[in-house]
Short mmCIF file of C-alpha atoms and ligand atoms in Angstrom, two decimals:
data_model
loop_
_atom_site.label_atom_id
_atom_site.label_comp_id
_atom_site.label_asym_id
_atom_site.label_seq_id
_atom_site.Cartn_x
_atom_site.Cartn_y
_atom_site.Cartn_z
CA MET W 1 22.66 75.70 -53.07
CA SER W 2 24.38 76.33 -49.78
CA SER W 3 23.59 73.68 -47.17
CA PHE W 4 22.36 76.43 -44.81
CA ALA W 5 19.35 76.83 -47.08
CA LYS W 6 18.10 73.45 -45.85
CA LEU W 7 18.36 74.34 -42.19
CA ALA W 8 15.84 76.20 -40.05
CA LYS W 9 16.45 79.95 -40.03
CA ARG W 10 15.41 79.82 -36.38
CA ALA W 11 18.43 77.65 -35.56
CA VAL W 12 20.89 79.16 -38.03
CA GLU W 13 20.21 82.66 -36.71
CA THR W 14 20.63 81.64 -33.05
CA GLU W 15 24.01 82.58 -31.56
CA ALA W 16 26.52 79.77 -31.40
CA PRO W 17 26.98 78.51 -27.81
CA VAL W 18 29.95 80.27 -26.28
CA MET W 19 30.98 77.16 -24.34
CA VAL W 20 31.28 75.23 -27.60
CA LYS W 21 33.42 78.07 -29.07
CA MET W 22 35.53 78.00 -25.95
CA GLN W 23 35.98 74.22 -26.13
CA LYS W 24 37.10 74.58 -29.73
CA LEU W 25 39.59 77.28 -28.72
CA LEU W 26 40.92 75.27 -25.82
CA GLY W 27 40.94 71.96 -27.68
CA GLY W 28 44.12 72.81 -29.57
CA LEU W 29 45.97 74.13 -26.50
CA LYS W 30 47.84 72.37 -23.77
CA ASP W 31 47.85 73.22 -20.09
CA VAL W 32 45.10 75.80 -19.94
CA MET W 33 43.47 76.39 -16.56
CA SER W 34 39.79 77.15 -16.90
CA LEU W 35 38.03 80.06 -15.15
CA ALA W 36 35.51 79.88 -18.01
CA GLN W 37 32.82 77.34 -17.49
CA GLY W 38 30.21 77.97 -14.77
CA ILE W 39 30.79 74.84 -12.73
CA VAL W 40 31.66 73.88 -9.16
CA TYR W 41 34.56 71.61 -8.25
CA TRP W 42 32.65 69.38 -5.87
CA GLN W 43 30.75 66.15 -6.46
CA PRO W 44 27.29 65.32 -5.11
CA PRO W 45 26.96 64.27 -1.43
CA GLU W 46 28.74 60.93 -0.95
CA GLU W 47 25.84 59.28 0.85
CA ALA W 48 23.47 60.25 -1.93
CA LEU W 49 25.82 58.80 -4.56
CA ASN W 50 26.06 55.56 -2.60
CA LYS W 51 22.27 55.29 -2.36
CA VAL W 52 21.73 55.66 -6.13
CA LYS W 53 24.43 53.06 -6.76
CA GLU W 54 22.06 50.57 -5.21
CA ILE W 55 19.11 51.33 -7.44
CA VAL W 56 20.58 50.95 -10.92
CA TRP W 57 19.09 47.41 -11.10
CA GLU W 58 15.61 48.46 -9.94
CA PRO W 59 13.24 48.16 -12.93
CA SER W 60 11.57 51.52 -12.18
CA THR W 61 14.93 53.30 -12.71
CA SER W 62 14.86 52.29 -16.35
CA LYS W 63 11.22 53.20 -17.03
CA TYR W 64 9.63 56.54 -17.78
CA GLY W 65 8.41 58.42 -14.76
CA SER W 66 5.68 61.03 -14.32
CA ASP W 67 6.20 64.03 -16.62
CA ASP W 68 6.03 66.38 -13.65
CA GLY W 69 8.73 64.53 -11.73
CA LEU W 70 8.81 61.70 -9.20
CA PRO W 71 6.01 62.31 -6.68
CA GLU W 72 8.38 61.90 -3.68
CA LEU W 73 10.83 64.41 -5.17
CA ARG W 74 8.05 66.90 -5.95
CA GLU W 75 6.78 66.54 -2.42
CA ALA W 76 10.23 67.17 -0.98
CA LEU W 77 10.66 70.19 -3.31
CA LEU W 78 7.35 71.72 -2.34
CA GLU W 79 8.41 71.43 1.28
CA LYS W 80 11.80 73.00 0.44
CA LEU W 81 10.15 75.83 -1.55
CA HIS W 82 7.87 76.51 1.38
CA ARG W 83 10.54 76.38 4.13
CA GLU W 84 13.48 77.98 2.40
CA ASN W 85 12.07 80.15 -0.39
CA LYS W 86 8.79 81.11 1.32
CA LEU W 87 6.90 80.05 -1.82
CA THR W 88 3.54 78.67 -0.61
CA LYS W 89 1.31 79.02 -3.65
CA SER W 90 3.53 77.46 -6.30
CA SER W 91 3.34 74.14 -8.06
CA VAL W 92 6.48 72.30 -9.08
CA MET W 93 7.71 70.54 -12.26
CA VAL W 94 11.04 68.74 -12.33
CA THR W 95 13.06 69.32 -15.50
CA ALA W 96 16.32 68.16 -17.05
CA GLY W 97 18.13 71.14 -15.55
CA ALA W 98 17.37 74.87 -15.36
CA ASN W 99 18.15 75.39 -19.02
CA GLN W 100 15.42 73.00 -20.07
CA ALA W 101 13.16 74.67 -17.51
CA PHE W 102 13.74 77.96 -19.27
CA VAL W 103 13.05 76.56 -22.73
CA ASN W 104 9.82 74.96 -21.35
CA LEU W 105 8.74 78.35 -20.07
CA VAL W 106 9.54 80.24 -23.26
CA LEU W 107 7.48 77.65 -25.22
CA THR W 108 4.65 77.78 -22.71
CA LEU W 109 4.46 81.52 -22.25
CA CYS W 110 5.64 83.15 -25.50
CA ASP W 111 4.64 83.06 -29.14
CA ALA W 112 7.05 83.58 -31.97
CA GLY W 113 7.12 87.30 -32.67
CA ASP W 114 6.42 88.34 -29.06
CA SER W 115 8.78 90.81 -27.48
CA VAL W 116 10.65 89.94 -24.31
CA VAL W 117 13.07 91.73 -21.99
CA MET W 118 16.41 90.86 -20.54
CA PHE W 119 19.31 92.94 -19.25
CA ALA W 120 22.95 92.92 -20.46
CA PRO W 121 25.18 91.40 -19.46
CA TYR W 122 22.72 88.55 -19.87
CA TYR W 123 22.87 84.77 -19.48
CA PHE W 124 23.74 83.61 -22.98
CA ASN W 125 21.60 80.43 -22.95
CA ALA W 126 18.47 82.42 -22.08
CA TYR W 127 19.14 84.67 -25.05
CA MET W 128 19.58 81.68 -27.29
CA SER W 129 16.36 80.05 -25.98
CA PHE W 130 14.42 83.09 -27.13
CA GLN W 131 16.16 83.18 -30.53
CA MET W 132 15.68 79.49 -31.33
CA THR W 133 11.98 79.54 -30.46
CA GLY W 134 11.30 82.48 -32.80
CA VAL W 135 11.05 85.10 -30.05
CA THR W 136 13.42 87.40 -31.84
CA ASP W 137 12.20 90.74 -30.59
CA ILE W 138 14.53 90.68 -27.58
CA LEU W 139 14.67 94.07 -25.89
CA VAL W 140 17.98 94.29 -24.01
CA GLY W 141 18.13 96.78 -21.16
CA ALA W 142 21.33 98.03 -19.62
CA CYS W 143 22.70 97.45 -16.14
CA ASN W 144 24.25 100.13 -13.99
CA SER W 145 27.97 100.07 -14.72
CA THR W 146 28.88 100.07 -11.03
CA THR W 147 26.22 97.93 -9.33
CA LEU W 148 25.37 95.82 -12.42
CA HIS W 149 21.71 96.15 -11.36
CA PRO W 150 19.11 96.31 -14.12
CA ASP W 151 17.96 99.74 -15.30
CA VAL W 152 14.47 99.63 -13.86
CA ASP W 153 13.60 103.17 -15.03
CA TRP W 154 14.21 101.99 -18.61
CA LEU W 155 11.99 98.94 -17.96
CA GLU W 156 9.24 101.20 -16.65
CA LYS W 157 9.38 103.23 -19.88
CA VAL W 158 9.19 100.08 -21.97
CA LEU W 159 6.31 98.56 -20.02
CA LYS W 160 4.35 101.80 -19.96
CA GLY W 161 5.30 102.88 -23.47
CA ASN W 162 3.44 102.89 -26.77
CA GLY W 163 5.30 99.90 -28.26
CA PRO W 164 4.22 96.28 -27.93
CA ILE W 165 4.10 95.19 -24.30
CA PRO W 166 6.75 92.55 -23.64
CA LYS W 167 5.30 89.17 -22.87
CA LEU W 168 8.02 88.20 -20.46
CA VAL W 169 10.79 89.80 -18.47
CA THR W 170 13.65 87.67 -17.15
CA VAL W 171 16.43 88.13 -14.64
CA VAL W 172 18.98 85.81 -13.00
CA ASN W 173 19.42 86.45 -9.24
CA PRO W 174 22.20 86.40 -8.22
CA GLY W 175 23.41 86.92 -11.73
CA ASN W 176 25.21 85.03 -14.40
CA PRO W 177 27.48 86.50 -15.76
CA SER W 178 27.69 89.43 -13.32
CA GLY W 179 27.44 87.78 -9.90
CA ALA W 180 25.39 90.87 -8.94
CA PHE W 181 22.52 90.45 -6.48
CA ILE W 182 19.28 92.37 -7.12
CA PRO W 183 18.02 93.75 -3.78
CA LYS W 184 14.49 92.81 -2.80
CA PRO W 185 12.91 96.28 -3.21
CA MET W 186 14.29 96.46 -6.75
CA LEU W 187 13.02 93.04 -7.75
CA GLN W 188 9.71 93.91 -6.15
CA ARG W 189 9.53 97.07 -8.30
CA ILE W 190 10.33 94.99 -11.43
CA SER W 191 7.63 92.56 -10.39
CA ASP W 192 5.06 95.34 -9.80
CA LEU W 193 5.80 96.84 -13.21
CA CYS W 194 5.41 93.42 -14.85
CA ARG W 195 2.14 92.72 -13.04
CA ASN W 196 0.64 96.08 -14.01
CA ALA W 197 1.72 95.63 -17.65
CA GLY W 198 0.47 92.03 -17.85
CA SER W 199 3.99 90.62 -18.42
CA TRP W 200 5.42 87.46 -16.98
CA LEU W 201 8.48 87.69 -14.74
CA VAL W 202 10.79 84.67 -14.87
CA VAL W 203 13.50 84.61 -12.18
CA ASP W 204 16.37 82.16 -12.47
CA ASN W 205 17.52 81.21 -8.97
CA THR W 206 20.20 78.73 -10.06
CA TYR W 207 22.63 80.35 -7.56
CA GLU W 208 20.28 80.73 -4.63
CA TYR W 209 22.83 79.24 -2.18
CA PHE W 210 25.79 81.13 -3.62
CA MET W 211 25.53 84.21 -1.48
CA TYR W 212 28.46 85.94 0.28
CA ASP W 213 29.18 88.66 2.83
CA GLY W 214 26.06 88.02 4.90
CA MET W 215 23.58 88.62 2.06
CA GLU W 216 20.50 86.40 2.00
CA HIS W 217 18.69 85.10 -1.04
CA TYR W 218 14.92 85.50 -1.34
CA CYS W 219 12.20 84.71 -3.89
CA LEU W 220 9.03 86.61 -4.84
CA GLU W 221 5.72 84.87 -5.46
CA ASP W 222 2.75 86.12 -7.43
CA ALA W 223 0.41 84.98 -10.20
CA HIS W 224 2.71 86.47 -12.86
CA ILE W 225 6.02 85.15 -11.44
CA VAL W 226 7.78 81.91 -12.30
CA ASN W 227 10.85 80.77 -10.39
CA ILE W 228 13.52 78.42 -11.78
CA PHE W 229 15.93 76.38 -9.68
CA SER W 230 18.76 73.91 -10.35
CA PHE W 231 20.55 71.05 -8.59
CA SER W 232 23.57 71.49 -10.88
CA LYS W 233 25.82 73.86 -8.95
CA ALA W 234 24.43 73.57 -5.47
CA TYR W 235 24.88 69.80 -5.21
CA GLY W 236 27.66 69.42 -7.79
CA MET W 237 25.16 67.62 -10.05
CA MET W 238 25.90 69.32 -13.40
CA GLY W 239 25.95 66.08 -15.40
CA TRP W 240 22.89 64.57 -13.71
CA ARG W 241 20.58 67.17 -15.30
CA VAL W 242 18.00 68.02 -12.66
CA GLY W 243 16.29 71.40 -12.16
CA TYR W 244 12.75 72.54 -11.42
CA ILE W 245 10.15 75.16 -12.10
CA ALA W 246 7.97 76.71 -9.40
CA TYR W 247 4.97 78.19 -11.17
CA PRO W 248 1.81 79.84 -9.92
CA SER W 249 -0.85 77.16 -9.13
CA GLU W 250 -3.65 79.66 -9.50
CA VAL W 251 -3.16 80.37 -13.20
CA ASN W 252 -5.68 78.37 -15.21
CA GLY W 253 -4.17 76.17 -17.87
CA PHE W 254 -0.57 76.84 -16.94
CA HIS W 255 0.09 73.24 -15.89
CA ALA W 256 -1.74 71.76 -18.91
CA GLN W 257 0.33 73.80 -21.40
CA LEU W 258 3.61 73.27 -19.56
CA LEU W 259 2.96 69.54 -19.57
CA LYS W 260 2.60 69.49 -23.38
CA VAL W 261 6.05 71.02 -23.77
CA GLN W 262 7.60 68.73 -21.14
CA ASP W 263 6.12 65.62 -22.74
CA ASN W 264 7.74 66.54 -26.05
CA ILE W 265 11.23 67.38 -24.82
CA PRO W 266 12.46 65.07 -22.06
CA ILE W 267 9.12 63.34 -21.19
CA CYS W 268 10.62 63.28 -17.72
CA ALA W 269 13.97 64.20 -16.19
CA SER W 270 16.20 61.15 -15.91
CA ILE W 271 14.93 58.91 -13.11
CA ILE W 272 18.31 58.19 -11.61
CA GLY W 273 19.10 61.90 -11.61
CA GLN W 274 15.82 62.60 -9.77
CA ARG W 275 16.64 59.89 -7.24
CA LEU W 276 20.03 61.41 -6.64
CA ALA W 277 18.38 64.85 -6.26
CA LEU W 278 16.01 63.42 -3.62
CA HIS W 279 18.91 62.02 -1.61
CA ALA W 280 20.96 65.19 -2.10
CA LEU W 281 18.12 67.15 -0.48
CA GLU W 282 18.67 65.03 2.63
CA ALA W 283 22.16 66.50 2.87
CA GLY W 284 20.48 69.89 2.81
CA PRO W 285 21.56 73.52 2.52
CA GLU W 286 24.19 73.25 5.24
CA TRP W 287 26.10 70.79 3.07
CA ILE W 288 26.08 73.32 0.23
CA ARG W 289 26.97 76.31 2.43
CA GLU W 290 29.96 74.45 3.81
CA ARG W 291 31.36 74.34 0.27
CA VAL W 292 30.19 77.75 -0.87
CA LYS W 293 32.00 79.48 2.00
CA ASP W 294 35.33 78.22 0.64
CA LEU W 295 34.68 80.04 -2.64
CA VAL W 296 35.22 83.40 -0.85
CA LYS W 297 38.94 82.79 -0.89
CA ASN W 298 38.83 81.94 -4.62
CA ARG W 299 36.95 85.17 -5.28
CA GLU W 300 39.56 87.16 -3.30
CA LEU W 301 42.47 85.59 -5.19
CA LEU W 302 40.87 86.43 -8.53
CA VAL W 303 39.90 89.97 -7.59
CA GLU W 304 43.51 90.52 -6.64
CA ALA W 305 44.71 88.92 -9.90
CA MET W 306 42.68 91.43 -11.87
CA SER W 307 44.14 94.48 -10.17
CA PRO W 308 46.20 95.37 -13.28
CA LEU W 309 42.88 96.32 -14.93
CA GLY W 310 42.46 99.18 -12.47
CA GLU W 311 40.46 99.76 -9.31
CA ASP W 312 37.00 100.16 -10.83
CA ALA W 313 37.28 97.56 -13.57
CA VAL W 314 36.21 94.53 -11.54
CA ARG W 315 32.58 94.26 -10.47
CA GLY W 316 29.93 91.77 -9.30
CA GLY W 317 30.70 88.64 -7.33
CA GLU W 318 28.18 89.43 -4.55
CA GLY W 319 26.66 86.08 -5.34
CA ALA W 320 26.84 83.21 -7.83
CA ILE W 321 30.34 82.21 -8.94
CA TYR W 322 31.26 85.06 -11.22
CA LEU W 323 33.27 88.27 -11.42
CA TRP W 324 32.79 90.68 -14.27
CA ALA W 325 35.68 92.83 -15.49
CA LYS W 326 36.22 95.57 -18.03
CA LEU W 327 39.11 95.06 -20.46
CA PRO W 328 41.34 98.04 -21.27
CA ASP W 329 39.83 100.41 -23.90
CA THR W 330 42.63 99.46 -26.28
CA CYS W 331 41.20 95.92 -26.38
CA SER W 332 38.54 96.20 -29.07
CA ASP W 333 37.91 92.47 -29.56
CA ASP W 334 37.23 90.58 -26.35
CA PHE W 335 37.26 87.17 -28.03
CA GLU W 336 40.71 87.94 -29.35
CA ALA W 337 41.81 88.90 -25.84
CA VAL W 338 40.35 85.67 -24.46
CA SER W 339 42.11 83.62 -27.09
CA TRP W 340 45.37 85.37 -26.38
CA LEU W 341 45.02 84.86 -22.59
CA ALA W 342 44.44 81.14 -23.21
CA SER W 343 47.20 80.56 -25.76
CA LYS W 344 49.89 82.84 -24.28
CA HIS W 345 49.10 82.68 -20.54
CA GLY W 346 47.29 79.37 -20.17
CA VAL W 347 44.13 80.69 -18.57
CA ALA W 348 40.57 80.69 -19.98
CA VAL W 349 37.74 83.16 -19.26
CA ILE W 350 34.50 83.99 -21.12
CA PRO W 351 34.26 87.00 -23.51
CA GLY W 352 31.63 89.53 -22.48
CA SER W 353 30.33 89.75 -26.07
CA ALA W 354 28.71 86.35 -25.51
CA CYS W 355 26.57 88.05 -22.85
CA GLY W 356 25.72 91.10 -24.94
CA SER W 357 28.53 93.23 -23.46
CA PRO W 358 31.67 93.41 -25.62
CA GLY W 359 34.84 94.69 -23.99
CA PHE W 360 34.37 92.68 -20.78
CA ILE W 361 35.22 89.25 -19.49
CA ARG W 362 33.45 86.83 -17.13
CA ILE W 363 35.59 84.99 -14.62
CA SER W 364 34.24 81.93 -12.77
CA PHE W 365 35.54 81.21 -9.30
CA GLY W 366 33.69 77.96 -8.66
CA GLY W 367 35.41 75.36 -10.83
CA LEU W 368 38.82 75.05 -9.17
CA LYS W 369 39.91 74.29 -5.64
CA GLU W 370 41.86 76.97 -3.84
CA ALA W 371 45.34 75.68 -4.76
CA ASP W 372 44.49 75.53 -8.46
CA THR W 373 42.66 78.88 -8.31
CA ARG W 374 45.90 80.34 -6.93
CA LEU W 375 47.82 79.04 -9.95
CA ALA W 376 45.18 80.23 -12.38
CA ALA W 377 45.12 83.63 -10.66
CA GLU W 378 48.88 83.99 -11.09
CA ARG W 379 48.49 83.33 -14.83
CA LEU W 380 45.60 85.72 -15.09
CA ARG W 381 47.52 88.42 -13.27
CA ARG W 382 50.55 88.03 -15.53
CA GLY W 383 48.37 88.06 -18.64
CA LEU W 384 46.35 91.12 -17.67
CA GLN W 385 49.48 92.98 -16.61
CA GLU W 386 51.02 92.33 -20.03
CA LEU W 387 47.76 93.25 -21.77
CA VAL W 388 47.68 96.57 -20.00
CA THR W 389 51.32 97.49 -20.44
CA ASP W 390 52.33 96.00 -23.79
CA GLY W 391 49.12 94.81 -25.44
CA MET W 392 48.64 91.35 -26.97
CA VAL W 393 52.27 90.57 -27.73
CA GLN W 394 52.64 87.10 -29.24
C1 PLP D 1 21.74 81.26 -14.66
C2 PLP D 1 21.84 79.85 -15.09
N1 PLP D 1 20.70 79.21 -15.42
C3 PLP D 1 20.76 77.94 -15.79
C4 PLP D 1 21.96 77.24 -15.92
C5 PLP D 1 21.95 75.85 -16.37
O1 PLP D 1 21.69 75.04 -15.29
P1 PLP D 1 21.35 73.50 -15.47
O2 PLP D 1 22.59 72.75 -15.43
O3 PLP D 1 20.47 73.22 -14.29
O4 PLP D 1 20.62 73.38 -16.78
C6 PLP D 1 23.13 77.91 -15.58
C7 PLP D 1 24.42 77.19 -15.74
O5 PLP D 1 25.48 77.80 -15.86
C8 PLP D 1 23.07 79.23 -15.16
O6 PLP D 1 24.18 79.91 -14.84
#
């Protein structure tokens, strides 16, 4: 009997995490510069780190905290949601990052067998969260090939059609992996369609502060909308695992069901992580924007590096930390192209197939400082030039 027979079909049939595949690929290689992982190069605010250094010996740091999050952090978050995101009717739950927030929501809002909607290129972990919880009827809409905005006309047909009404629609704004920003009237239309159909709309705002060229982030609030946020990128807190959910207070039973899920996964987000998050909030959005504005140069360097792919091949990057690029038509296997770029040219990117869009690559411009981005960009340019002119010569 194969050992797979003993494992849950739910898990076995879930995609393998692309980051794990990438780590395997890169593990055997020397001197590869990564434009793959969605990370930022900075650490949390220094003052905040110094403050948590002092509390490691406090007994409360080692105990469980409230499932919903530390009261003082939740209070600060409600104030932040009100002031910055204009969310006035939402309640907040602190989670062990935005990924866990998403799993919480899928388990709270969807039953196995429900249909859900996302748009390709999609955020791979969201797709996996559906798969591993038995929500396998995942309807994947397209995005416009130029703007990378979701095809809302298609969504309208799905939501008003004769098929099962999707339980939940999800978008990331600004997007991972596209870096595209959904304009407010478009998200409002998506929201109206969801409300009329009785579907939930879950918006992942992980990159709320990562906006460029004068564009401003916004959130929508309604009884069918749930917003997700993260401390990971904004405050350089990836390893501290803190995110949060802003959910509609007015929906009966929402909190009670969400709490059951939370109590069975992390119980509470790590206390020291929450304390750091509280102190990071004191540094505030200006601290983040100071860092984010330096990413514009990284983006420029990488856009230039991808010029061998042709003028229209590179898209996105309006927000978040990602560019999205089409590989030459001759490149039928994007994972092979990514492996070749890493082994021959020493630069790593993510294959689009991991996001439901084969034939593309995702390039992150947040993980390296400018000097290193410059080096990685030179490698990428050389690799893509060779790919276009000679193919994957070993
Ligand atoms: C859109 C999106 N959501 C969630 C996450 C995960 O964030 P966290 O570290 O808060 O779990 C990421 C990280 O790359 C992301 O890009």
